[in-house]
Amino acid sequence: MTALKKIGIIAGAVYLFLLLLSWATQTLFPAETQFNRFEKSDQLVYNEEELDIHYFNIEASSRRTMMILIPDAYQPAEELIPLAETLADSMGVIIPVLNKGGLRNYISNQERGEILSKWINQLPNRNIHIGGFRYGGLVAIETITKNENDLKSLTLIQSMGIEEIHFLGNYRINRSVYSLMVPVFTIFRYGFPHFGWAETMQFNRHFISTMLAMDQRHIENLLREITVPVRIIHSTADPQIPVQTALEIYRLIPHSTLDLLAAKPDQIRSNPDDWSTLVQSFIRQVDNQNGMNRALASSERIAESMETFSRDDIAELSGQALLLLILFLIIISLVSEDSACIAAGLLFATGLIGFQHALIGGVTGIISADLLIYASGRYLGYPVLQIAPFKWFIRKQDIMRARDLFQARGAEILIATRFVPGTRLPVYLAAGILKTDFWPFLAYFLASLAVWAPLLIWVTSLIGQPMLTYIELYQEYALLVILAASILLYGFIKYILPLGTVKGRRQAFEKWRRIKEKRDRSNTE
């Protein structure tokens, strides 16, 4: 046994031990739900189903003015309690818990808005304001458009907005990308020794299920319909929701006011005073009948709000936001190389990232994943072929012959593979199993990638979102078209082309004559 094999066996044993230990830890010591002194629950009948609405009540029972503050779906609702406690000096605050009971995380923002609007009708307090933080802003928008008569104002803090500025800017494409995250997270959750960390990180199953259920396609129209006073508070240092989102919401609601903060959004828990001061002054202004509603909006802003969305005004991302987006593209590329490059092209087309960043995000994961496939074939696949029963069916001479063919035609094979979906994994795996020389493989691989990735990203940026439809058709029929073309080409070379020579016609005639004689004898018998 070689030293490399010993290291591999030891590493595998250690990994298996840690994985079993991780499973045992999560089973024997599950994460306990911490008791919160503010938590309460109500019953609500919705679509003939009795739902439990869980929420945190901070002085809401003893105040004339009450604010319903909807939290982000990807973080614990407890994150907003410090802000609610500072607001409690002048108003009561209710924080609905989105990932529990009737507001569970696999329902859409529309349905959450409908449920909350019905629940608000049950509340005894009639001087109610509503606000939302990040994803909670979408739910607040849904809720107030269904219940404007009972809600006095809307406050949006770091709120998400229209579909065009969210990730790739298209509902269908965004949802397809989030669907790719399901197998990635599932493999990480059950195949990696994380000891429960997978449930606490932000990109967890709650995030994925919420993203899959989210629909922002109608948010632009809802924003134009809002008539109550609106205040938008947004940090310019938010790496997840760019300031362009707040600027677009401000444009679509002509009577809204906008406050941009330099403080980081995670300080809303550790130092919420910057946010609470703005919220309190706004609520006080509305309660004193000094809030600006749609009837008081200027004609210039109303006309501006009716204009269609323009991507030309979007600035490129930078810093942490850019790094997060590139990391997300790398993760996508580990699942689908075509989708990653199309996503990169769409991001470049929207103006959120430059071409060089789109290329980095698109190809980094591709290089890592494909070289790992080659290494798996070389160090794991080939030894398997040396043991029974595989060695009974695959002779060493066949392997050597295939390797010689791959080395002789490696460039053509790798370049063709790059443009044919579904063939890359088996070809790269076979290249490793056949122990083809690594450096020529790497050179051909990088050369084909250097042509394919920039071309796909550039074409996608030109064509835009319809590119997804084209690539789906290409992926669905490419193999069938190539197979049919190969059969026709083989038939043309084997049977049609020889007819152009005397020898070929003579051989074809002899074959036809033997077939005819054989058929005549069978008919006679």
Coordinates of C-alpha atoms in Angstrom, one line a residue:
M1 CA 0.0 0.0 0.0
T2 CA 1.4 3.4 -1.0
A3 CA 1.8 6.3 1.3
L4 CA -0.8 8.2 -0.6
K5 CA -3.4 5.5 -0.1
K6 CA -2.6 5.3 3.6
I7 CA -3.2 9.0 3.9
G8 CA -6.5 8.7 2.0
I9 CA -7.7 5.9 4.2
I10 CA -6.8 7.8 7.4
A11 CA -8.4 11.0 6.1
G12 CA -11.6 9.1 5.2
A13 CA -11.7 7.4 8.6
V14 CA -11.3 10.7 10.4
Y15 CA -14.0 12.3 8.2
L16 CA -16.4 9.5 8.8
F17 CA -15.8 9.6 12.6
L18 CA -16.4 13.4 12.7
L19 CA -19.6 13.0 10.6
L20 CA -21.0 10.3 12.9
L21 CA -20.0 12.5 15.9
S22 CA -21.8 15.4 14.3
W23 CA -25.0 13.4 13.8
A24 CA -24.9 12.0 17.3
T25 CA -24.4 15.5 18.8
Q26 CA -27.4 16.9 16.9
T27 CA -29.6 14.0 17.9
L28 CA -28.6 13.8 21.6
F29 CA -28.2 17.5 22.1
P30 CA -30.7 19.3 19.9
A31 CA -30.8 23.1 19.9
E32 CA -33.3 24.2 22.5
T33 CA -35.8 26.9 21.9
Q34 CA -35.0 29.7 24.3
F35 CA -38.0 31.1 26.3
N36 CA -38.7 34.7 25.6
R37 CA -40.6 36.7 28.1
F38 CA -42.2 38.8 25.4
E39 CA -43.6 35.9 23.4
K40 CA -47.4 35.4 23.1
S41 CA -49.7 33.8 20.6
D42 CA -53.2 34.2 19.2
Q43 CA -55.6 32.1 17.2
L44 CA -56.7 33.0 13.7
V45 CA -59.0 31.1 11.3
Y46 CA -57.7 31.4 7.8
N47 CA -59.0 29.5 4.8
E48 CA -61.0 27.3 7.2
E49 CA -57.8 26.4 9.1
E50 CA -57.0 27.4 12.6
L51 CA -53.5 29.1 12.8
D52 CA -51.3 30.0 15.7
I53 CA -49.8 33.5 15.3
H54 CA -46.8 33.8 17.5
Y55 CA -45.4 37.3 18.3
F56 CA -43.4 39.4 20.7
N57 CA -45.4 42.0 22.7
I58 CA -43.3 44.9 23.9
E59 CA -45.6 47.3 25.9
A60 CA -48.3 46.9 23.2
S61 CA -51.1 46.3 25.6
S62 CA -50.6 49.5 27.6
R63 CA -50.0 52.1 24.8
R64 CA -52.4 54.1 22.7
T65 CA -50.1 53.9 19.7
M66 CA -48.9 50.6 18.5
M67 CA -46.5 49.5 15.8
I68 CA -46.4 46.1 14.1
L69 CA -42.7 45.6 13.2
I70 CA -42.2 42.6 10.8
P71 CA -38.8 41.0 11.0
D72 CA -36.5 39.5 8.4
A73 CA -37.4 35.9 7.6
Y74 CA -33.8 34.8 7.6
Q75 CA -32.9 35.9 11.1
P76 CA -34.5 35.3 14.5
A77 CA -37.3 37.8 15.3
E78 CA -35.4 38.5 18.5
E79 CA -33.0 40.6 16.5
L80 CA -35.5 43.4 16.5
I81 CA -36.3 43.4 20.3
P82 CA -33.6 46.0 21.1
L83 CA -35.1 48.4 18.6
A84 CA -38.6 47.6 19.9
E85 CA -37.5 48.3 23.5
T86 CA -36.2 51.8 22.5
L87 CA -39.4 52.5 20.6
A88 CA -41.5 51.4 23.7
D89 CA -40.8 54.8 25.3
S90 CA -43.5 56.2 23.0
M91 CA -45.4 53.3 21.6
G92 CA -46.2 49.6 22.0
V93 CA -44.5 47.2 19.5
I94 CA -45.6 43.8 18.2
I95 CA -43.0 41.7 16.3
P96 CA -44.7 38.7 14.5
V97 CA -42.5 35.5 14.4
L98 CA -42.4 34.6 10.7
N99 CA -40.8 31.1 11.0
K100 CA -43.3 29.6 13.4
G101 CA -46.9 28.6 13.4
G102 CA -49.2 30.1 10.8
L103 CA -46.5 32.4 9.4
R104 CA -44.2 29.5 8.7
N105 CA -41.4 30.0 6.2
Y106 CA -42.7 28.0 3.2
I107 CA -45.6 30.4 2.4
S108 CA -45.2 33.4 0.2
N109 CA -45.0 37.1 1.1
Q110 CA -48.5 37.5 -0.4
E111 CA -50.0 34.9 1.9
R112 CA -48.2 36.2 4.9
G113 CA -49.6 39.7 4.2
E114 CA -53.1 38.3 3.9
I115 CA -52.8 36.4 7.2
L116 CA -51.4 39.5 9.0
S117 CA -54.1 41.8 7.6
K118 CA -56.8 39.4 9.0
W119 CA -55.0 39.2 12.3
I120 CA -54.7 43.0 12.6
N121 CA -58.5 43.2 12.3
Q122 CA -58.7 41.2 15.5
L123 CA -56.5 43.6 17.5
P124 CA -58.3 46.0 19.9
N125 CA -56.0 48.9 19.2
R126 CA -57.0 51.0 16.2
N127 CA -54.1 53.4 16.1
I128 CA -51.7 51.0 14.4
H129 CA -48.6 51.7 12.3
I130 CA -46.7 49.0 10.4
G131 CA -43.1 48.6 9.5
G132 CA -40.8 45.9 8.0
F133 CA -37.1 45.0 8.2
R134 CA -35.4 43.5 5.1
Y135 CA -37.7 40.7 3.9
G136 CA -40.3 41.9 6.4
G137 CA -40.6 45.0 4.3
L138 CA -42.2 43.0 1.5
V139 CA -44.7 41.5 4.0
A140 CA -45.5 45.0 5.4
I141 CA -46.1 46.3 1.8
E142 CA -48.5 43.4 1.2
T143 CA -50.3 43.9 4.5
I144 CA -50.8 47.7 4.2
T145 CA -52.2 47.5 0.6
K146 CA -54.8 45.1 2.0
N147 CA -55.6 47.1 5.1
E148 CA -54.9 50.8 4.5
N149 CA -58.0 51.9 6.4
D150 CA -56.7 50.3 9.6
L151 CA -53.0 51.2 9.3
K152 CA -51.8 54.8 9.8
S153 CA -48.3 54.6 8.2
L154 CA -45.6 52.4 6.7
T155 CA -41.9 52.3 7.8
L156 CA -39.5 50.4 5.7
I157 CA -36.1 49.6 7.3
Q158 CA -33.4 48.0 5.0
S159 CA -36.4 46.7 3.0
M160 CA -36.3 44.5 0.0
G161 CA -38.2 46.0 -3.0
I162 CA -38.9 45.3 -6.7
E163 CA -37.9 42.1 -8.5
E164 CA -35.6 43.9 -11.0
I165 CA -33.1 44.8 -8.2
H166 CA -33.2 41.5 -6.4
F167 CA -30.3 39.3 -7.3
L168 CA -30.6 38.4 -11.0
G169 CA -33.6 40.7 -11.6
N170 CA -36.1 38.0 -12.8
Y171 CA -38.5 35.9 -10.8
R172 CA -38.1 32.7 -12.9
I173 CA -34.3 32.9 -13.0
N174 CA -34.0 33.7 -9.3
R175 CA -36.2 30.9 -8.4
S176 CA -34.2 28.5 -10.6
V177 CA -31.0 29.5 -8.9
Y178 CA -32.5 29.1 -5.4
S179 CA -33.7 25.7 -6.5
L180 CA -30.1 24.8 -7.2
M181 CA -29.2 25.6 -3.6
V182 CA -31.5 22.9 -2.3
P183 CA -29.2 19.9 -3.1
V184 CA -26.1 21.9 -2.1
F185 CA -27.5 22.6 1.3
T186 CA -28.9 19.1 1.7
I187 CA -25.5 17.6 1.0
F188 CA -23.9 20.1 3.4
R189 CA -26.5 19.4 6.1
Y190 CA -26.2 15.6 6.1
G191 CA -22.8 15.0 4.6
F192 CA -20.6 17.5 6.4
P193 CA -19.7 17.4 10.2
H194 CA -21.1 20.9 11.1
F195 CA -22.4 19.9 14.6
G196 CA -25.6 21.9 14.1
W197 CA -24.0 25.0 12.6
A198 CA -25.9 24.5 9.3
E199 CA -29.2 25.4 11.1
T200 CA -27.9 28.7 12.5
M201 CA -26.1 30.1 9.5
Q202 CA -28.0 32.6 7.4
F203 CA -28.1 30.6 4.2
N204 CA -30.0 27.7 5.8
R205 CA -33.1 25.8 4.8
H206 CA -35.4 28.6 6.1
F207 CA -33.6 31.0 3.8
I208 CA -34.0 28.7 0.8
S209 CA -37.7 27.8 1.4
T210 CA -38.5 31.5 1.9
M211 CA -36.7 32.5 -1.3
L212 CA -38.5 29.8 -3.3
A213 CA -41.9 31.0 -2.0
M214 CA -41.1 34.7 -2.5
D215 CA -42.7 36.6 -5.4
Q216 CA -41.8 40.3 -6.0
R217 CA -43.2 40.6 -9.5
H218 CA -46.2 42.7 -8.4
I219 CA -44.4 44.8 -5.7
E220 CA -43.8 47.7 -8.1
N221 CA -47.6 48.1 -8.7
L222 CA -48.3 47.8 -4.9
L223 CA -45.8 50.5 -4.1
R224 CA -47.6 52.9 -6.5
E225 CA -50.9 52.2 -4.8
I226 CA -49.8 53.1 -1.3
T227 CA -51.5 56.4 0.0
V228 CA -50.5 56.5 3.7
P229 CA -47.4 58.3 4.9
V230 CA -44.2 56.3 4.2
R231 CA -40.7 56.6 5.7
I232 CA -37.8 54.7 4.1
I233 CA -34.7 54.1 6.3
H234 CA -31.7 52.5 4.7
S235 CA -28.1 51.9 5.5
T236 CA -25.6 52.6 2.7
A237 CA -23.3 49.9 4.2
D238 CA -25.7 47.1 3.7
P239 CA -24.0 44.2 1.8
Q240 CA -27.2 42.3 1.1
I241 CA -29.7 44.9 0.0
P242 CA -28.1 47.7 -2.0
V243 CA -29.1 51.3 -1.5
Q244 CA -30.5 51.3 -5.1
T245 CA -33.4 49.3 -3.7
A246 CA -34.4 52.1 -1.3
L247 CA -33.9 54.7 -4.0
E248 CA -36.3 52.8 -6.3
I249 CA -38.9 52.5 -3.5
Y250 CA -38.6 56.2 -2.9
R251 CA -39.2 56.9 -6.6
L252 CA -42.3 54.6 -6.8
I253 CA -43.9 56.1 -3.7
P254 CA -44.1 59.9 -4.6
H255 CA -45.0 61.1 -1.1
S256 CA -42.4 59.0 0.8
T257 CA -39.4 60.3 2.7
L258 CA -35.9 58.7 2.6
D259 CA -33.2 58.6 5.2
L260 CA -29.8 57.1 4.4
L261 CA -27.6 56.1 7.3
A262 CA -23.9 55.3 7.4
A263 CA -24.3 52.8 10.3
K264 CA -24.1 49.1 9.4
P265 CA -27.5 47.3 9.5
D266 CA -26.3 44.7 12.0
Q267 CA -26.0 47.6 14.5
I268 CA -29.8 47.7 14.7
R269 CA -29.4 45.2 17.5
S270 CA -26.3 46.5 19.3
N271 CA -27.0 50.2 18.8
P272 CA -30.6 50.8 17.6
D273 CA -30.8 54.5 18.5
D274 CA -30.1 55.8 15.0
W275 CA -33.1 53.9 13.7
S276 CA -35.4 54.4 16.6
T277 CA -35.0 58.2 16.6
L278 CA -36.1 58.4 13.0
V279 CA -39.0 56.0 13.5
Q280 CA -40.3 57.8 16.6
S281 CA -40.2 61.2 15.0
F282 CA -42.1 59.9 11.9
I283 CA -44.8 58.2 14.0
R284 CA -45.2 61.3 16.1
Q285 CA -45.5 63.4 13.0
V286 CA -48.2 61.1 11.6
D287 CA -50.1 61.0 14.9
N288 CA -50.1 64.8 14.9
Q289 CA -51.8 64.8 11.5
N290 CA -48.6 66.2 9.9
G291 CA -47.6 63.1 7.8
M292 CA -47.4 63.4 4.1
N293 CA -49.8 61.2 2.1
R294 CA -50.2 60.7 -1.6
A295 CA -52.6 63.6 -2.0
L296 CA -49.8 66.0 -0.9
A297 CA -47.2 64.6 -3.3
S298 CA -45.7 66.9 -6.0
S299 CA -46.8 66.5 -9.6
E300 CA -43.1 66.0 -10.5
R301 CA -42.6 63.1 -8.2
I302 CA -45.9 61.5 -9.2
A303 CA -44.9 61.7 -12.9
E304 CA -41.5 60.2 -12.0
S305 CA -43.2 57.4 -10.1
M306 CA -45.1 56.4 -13.2
E307 CA -42.0 56.0 -15.4
T308 CA -40.7 52.5 -16.1
F309 CA -37.7 51.1 -14.3
S310 CA -34.3 51.9 -15.8
R311 CA -31.2 49.8 -15.1
D312 CA -29.0 52.7 -16.3
D313 CA -29.2 54.3 -12.9
I314 CA -27.8 51.2 -11.0
A315 CA -24.2 51.6 -9.7
E316 CA -21.9 48.6 -9.6
L317 CA -21.6 46.8 -6.2
S318 CA -18.3 46.9 -4.3
G319 CA -16.8 45.7 -1.1
Q320 CA -18.5 43.0 0.9
A321 CA -21.7 43.1 -1.2
L322 CA -19.6 42.3 -4.3
L323 CA -17.7 39.5 -2.6
L324 CA -21.0 37.9 -1.4
L325 CA -22.4 38.0 -5.0
I326 CA -19.2 36.4 -6.4
L327 CA -19.3 33.7 -3.7
F328 CA -22.9 33.0 -4.6
L329 CA -22.0 32.6 -8.3
I330 CA -19.2 30.2 -7.3
I331 CA -21.7 28.1 -5.3
I332 CA -24.1 28.0 -8.3
S333 CA -21.3 26.9 -10.6
L334 CA -20.6 23.9 -8.4
V335 CA -24.2 22.7 -9.3
S336 CA -24.7 24.0 -12.8
E337 CA -21.9 25.6 -14.9
D338 CA -24.3 26.9 -17.6
S339 CA -26.6 28.5 -15.0
A340 CA -23.6 30.2 -13.2
C341 CA -22.4 31.8 -16.4
I342 CA -25.9 32.9 -17.4
A343 CA -26.4 34.4 -13.9
A344 CA -23.1 36.2 -14.2
G345 CA -24.1 37.6 -17.6
L346 CA -27.4 38.8 -16.3
L347 CA -25.7 40.5 -13.4
F348 CA -23.3 42.2 -15.8
A349 CA -26.3 43.2 -17.9
T350 CA -28.1 44.8 -14.9
G351 CA -25.0 46.8 -14.1
L352 CA -24.6 45.4 -10.6
I353 CA -21.1 43.9 -11.4
G354 CA -18.5 44.5 -14.0
F355 CA -17.5 41.9 -16.7
Q356 CA -14.3 40.9 -14.9
H357 CA -16.2 40.2 -11.7
A358 CA -18.8 38.2 -13.6
L359 CA -16.1 36.2 -15.2
I360 CA -14.3 35.5 -11.9
G361 CA -17.6 34.4 -10.2
G362 CA -18.5 32.2 -13.2
V363 CA -15.3 30.3 -13.8
T364 CA -13.8 30.0 -10.3
G365 CA -16.2 27.3 -9.2
I366 CA -16.1 25.6 -12.6
I367 CA -12.3 25.2 -12.4
S368 CA -12.4 23.9 -8.8
A369 CA -15.3 21.4 -9.5
D370 CA -14.0 20.1 -12.8
L371 CA -10.4 19.5 -11.5
L372 CA -11.9 17.7 -8.5
I373 CA -13.8 15.4 -10.9
Y374 CA -10.6 14.7 -12.8
A375 CA -8.7 14.0 -9.5
S376 CA -11.6 11.7 -8.3
G377 CA -11.3 9.6 -11.4
R378 CA -7.5 9.5 -11.3
Y379 CA -7.1 8.6 -7.6
L380 CA -10.4 6.8 -6.8
G381 CA -11.8 5.6 -10.1
Y382 CA -8.8 3.8 -11.6
P383 CA -8.1 1.7 -8.5
V384 CA -11.7 0.5 -8.5
L385 CA -11.2 -0.9 -12.1
Q386 CA -8.4 -3.2 -10.7
I387 CA -10.6 -5.2 -8.5
A388 CA -13.4 -7.7 -9.1
P389 CA -15.9 -7.6 -10.6
F390 CA -14.9 -4.5 -12.6
K391 CA -11.6 -6.0 -13.9
W392 CA -13.6 -9.0 -15.3
F393 CA -15.4 -6.7 -17.8
I394 CA -12.8 -4.0 -18.4
R395 CA -9.4 -5.3 -19.6
K396 CA -6.2 -3.4 -19.0
Q397 CA -5.6 -3.4 -22.8
D398 CA -8.9 -1.6 -23.3
I399 CA -8.0 1.0 -20.8
M400 CA -4.6 1.6 -22.4
R401 CA -6.2 1.8 -25.9
A402 CA -8.8 4.3 -24.6
R403 CA -6.0 6.4 -22.9
D404 CA -4.0 6.5 -26.2
L405 CA -7.1 7.6 -28.0
F406 CA -7.8 10.3 -25.4
Q407 CA -4.2 11.5 -25.6
A408 CA -4.3 11.6 -29.4
R409 CA -7.6 13.4 -29.6
G410 CA -7.8 15.1 -26.2
A411 CA -8.0 18.6 -27.5
E412 CA -10.9 17.9 -29.8
I413 CA -12.7 15.9 -27.1
L414 CA -12.3 18.5 -24.3
I415 CA -13.3 21.4 -26.6
A416 CA -16.3 19.6 -27.9
T417 CA -17.3 18.6 -24.4
R418 CA -17.3 22.2 -23.2
F419 CA -20.1 23.1 -25.6
V420 CA -22.2 20.0 -25.0
P421 CA -24.2 20.0 -21.7
G422 CA -24.3 16.7 -19.9
T423 CA -21.0 15.3 -21.3
R424 CA -18.4 17.2 -19.1
L425 CA -18.7 15.1 -15.9
P426 CA -18.3 11.7 -17.7
V427 CA -15.5 13.0 -19.9
Y428 CA -13.5 14.6 -17.1
L429 CA -14.1 11.5 -14.9
A430 CA -12.9 9.2 -17.7
A431 CA -9.8 11.4 -18.3
G432 CA -8.9 10.9 -14.7
I433 CA -9.7 7.1 -14.7
L434 CA -7.6 6.7 -17.9
K435 CA -4.7 8.6 -16.1
T436 CA -4.2 11.0 -19.0
D437 CA -1.4 13.4 -18.5
F438 CA -2.5 16.2 -16.2
W439 CA -0.8 19.2 -17.8
P440 CA -2.1 18.6 -21.3
F441 CA -5.5 18.0 -19.8
L442 CA -5.3 21.3 -17.8
A443 CA -4.1 23.2 -20.9
Y444 CA -7.0 22.0 -23.1
F445 CA -9.5 22.4 -20.3
L446 CA -8.5 26.0 -19.6
A447 CA -8.3 26.8 -23.4
S448 CA -11.9 25.6 -23.9
L449 CA -13.1 27.4 -20.8
A450 CA -11.4 30.6 -21.9
V451 CA -13.5 30.6 -25.0
W452 CA -16.8 29.3 -23.7
A453 CA -17.2 31.2 -20.4
P454 CA -16.6 34.8 -21.6
L455 CA -18.7 34.0 -24.8
L456 CA -21.7 32.7 -22.8
I457 CA -21.5 35.6 -20.3
W458 CA -21.2 38.2 -23.1
V459 CA -24.0 36.7 -25.2
T460 CA -26.2 36.5 -22.1
S461 CA -25.6 40.2 -21.3
L462 CA -26.6 41.1 -24.8
I463 CA -29.7 38.9 -25.1
G464 CA -30.7 39.3 -21.5
Q465 CA -33.3 37.2 -19.7
P466 CA -34.6 35.3 -22.8
M467 CA -31.2 33.6 -22.8
L468 CA -32.5 31.2 -20.1
T469 CA -35.2 29.9 -22.5
Y470 CA -32.6 29.4 -25.2
I471 CA -30.2 27.5 -22.9
E472 CA -33.0 25.3 -21.6
L473 CA -33.9 24.3 -25.2
Y474 CA -30.2 23.8 -26.0
Q475 CA -29.7 21.6 -22.9
E476 CA -32.8 19.6 -23.6
Y477 CA -32.1 18.8 -27.3
A478 CA -28.3 19.2 -27.7
L479 CA -27.5 15.6 -27.0
L480 CA -30.3 14.3 -29.2
V481 CA -29.3 16.6 -32.1
I482 CA -25.7 15.6 -31.8
L483 CA -26.6 11.9 -31.5
A484 CA -28.8 12.1 -34.6
A485 CA -26.1 14.1 -36.5
S486 CA -23.5 11.5 -35.5
I487 CA -25.7 8.7 -36.8
L488 CA -26.4 10.5 -40.1
L489 CA -22.7 11.4 -40.4
Y490 CA -21.7 7.7 -39.8
G491 CA -24.3 6.6 -42.3
F492 CA -23.1 9.1 -44.9
I493 CA -19.4 8.1 -44.5
K494 CA -20.2 4.4 -44.3
Y495 CA -22.7 3.9 -47.0
I496 CA -23.2 7.1 -49.2
L497 CA -19.7 8.3 -49.6
P498 CA -18.3 5.0 -51.0
L499 CA -20.8 5.1 -53.8
G500 CA -18.8 7.8 -55.4
T501 CA -16.1 5.3 -56.4
V502 CA -16.2 2.3 -58.7
K503 CA -14.9 0.0 -56.0
G504 CA -17.5 1.3 -53.6
R505 CA -20.4 0.8 -56.0
R506 CA -19.1 -2.7 -56.7
Q507 CA -19.0 -3.6 -53.0
A508 CA -22.5 -2.1 -52.4
F509 CA -23.8 -4.1 -55.4
E510 CA -22.3 -7.3 -54.0
K511 CA -23.8 -6.7 -50.6
W512 CA -27.2 -6.0 -52.1
R513 CA -27.0 -9.1 -54.3
R514 CA -26.1 -11.4 -51.3
I515 CA -29.0 -9.9 -49.3
K516 CA -31.4 -10.5 -52.2
E517 CA -30.3 -14.1 -52.7
K518 CA -30.6 -14.8 -49.0
R519 CA -34.1 -13.4 -49.0
D520 CA -35.1 -15.4 -52.1
R521 CA -33.9 -18.6 -50.5
S522 CA -35.8 -17.9 -47.3
N523 CA -39.0 -17.3 -49.4
T524 CA -38.5 -20.6 -51.3
E525 CA -38.2 -22.6 -48.1

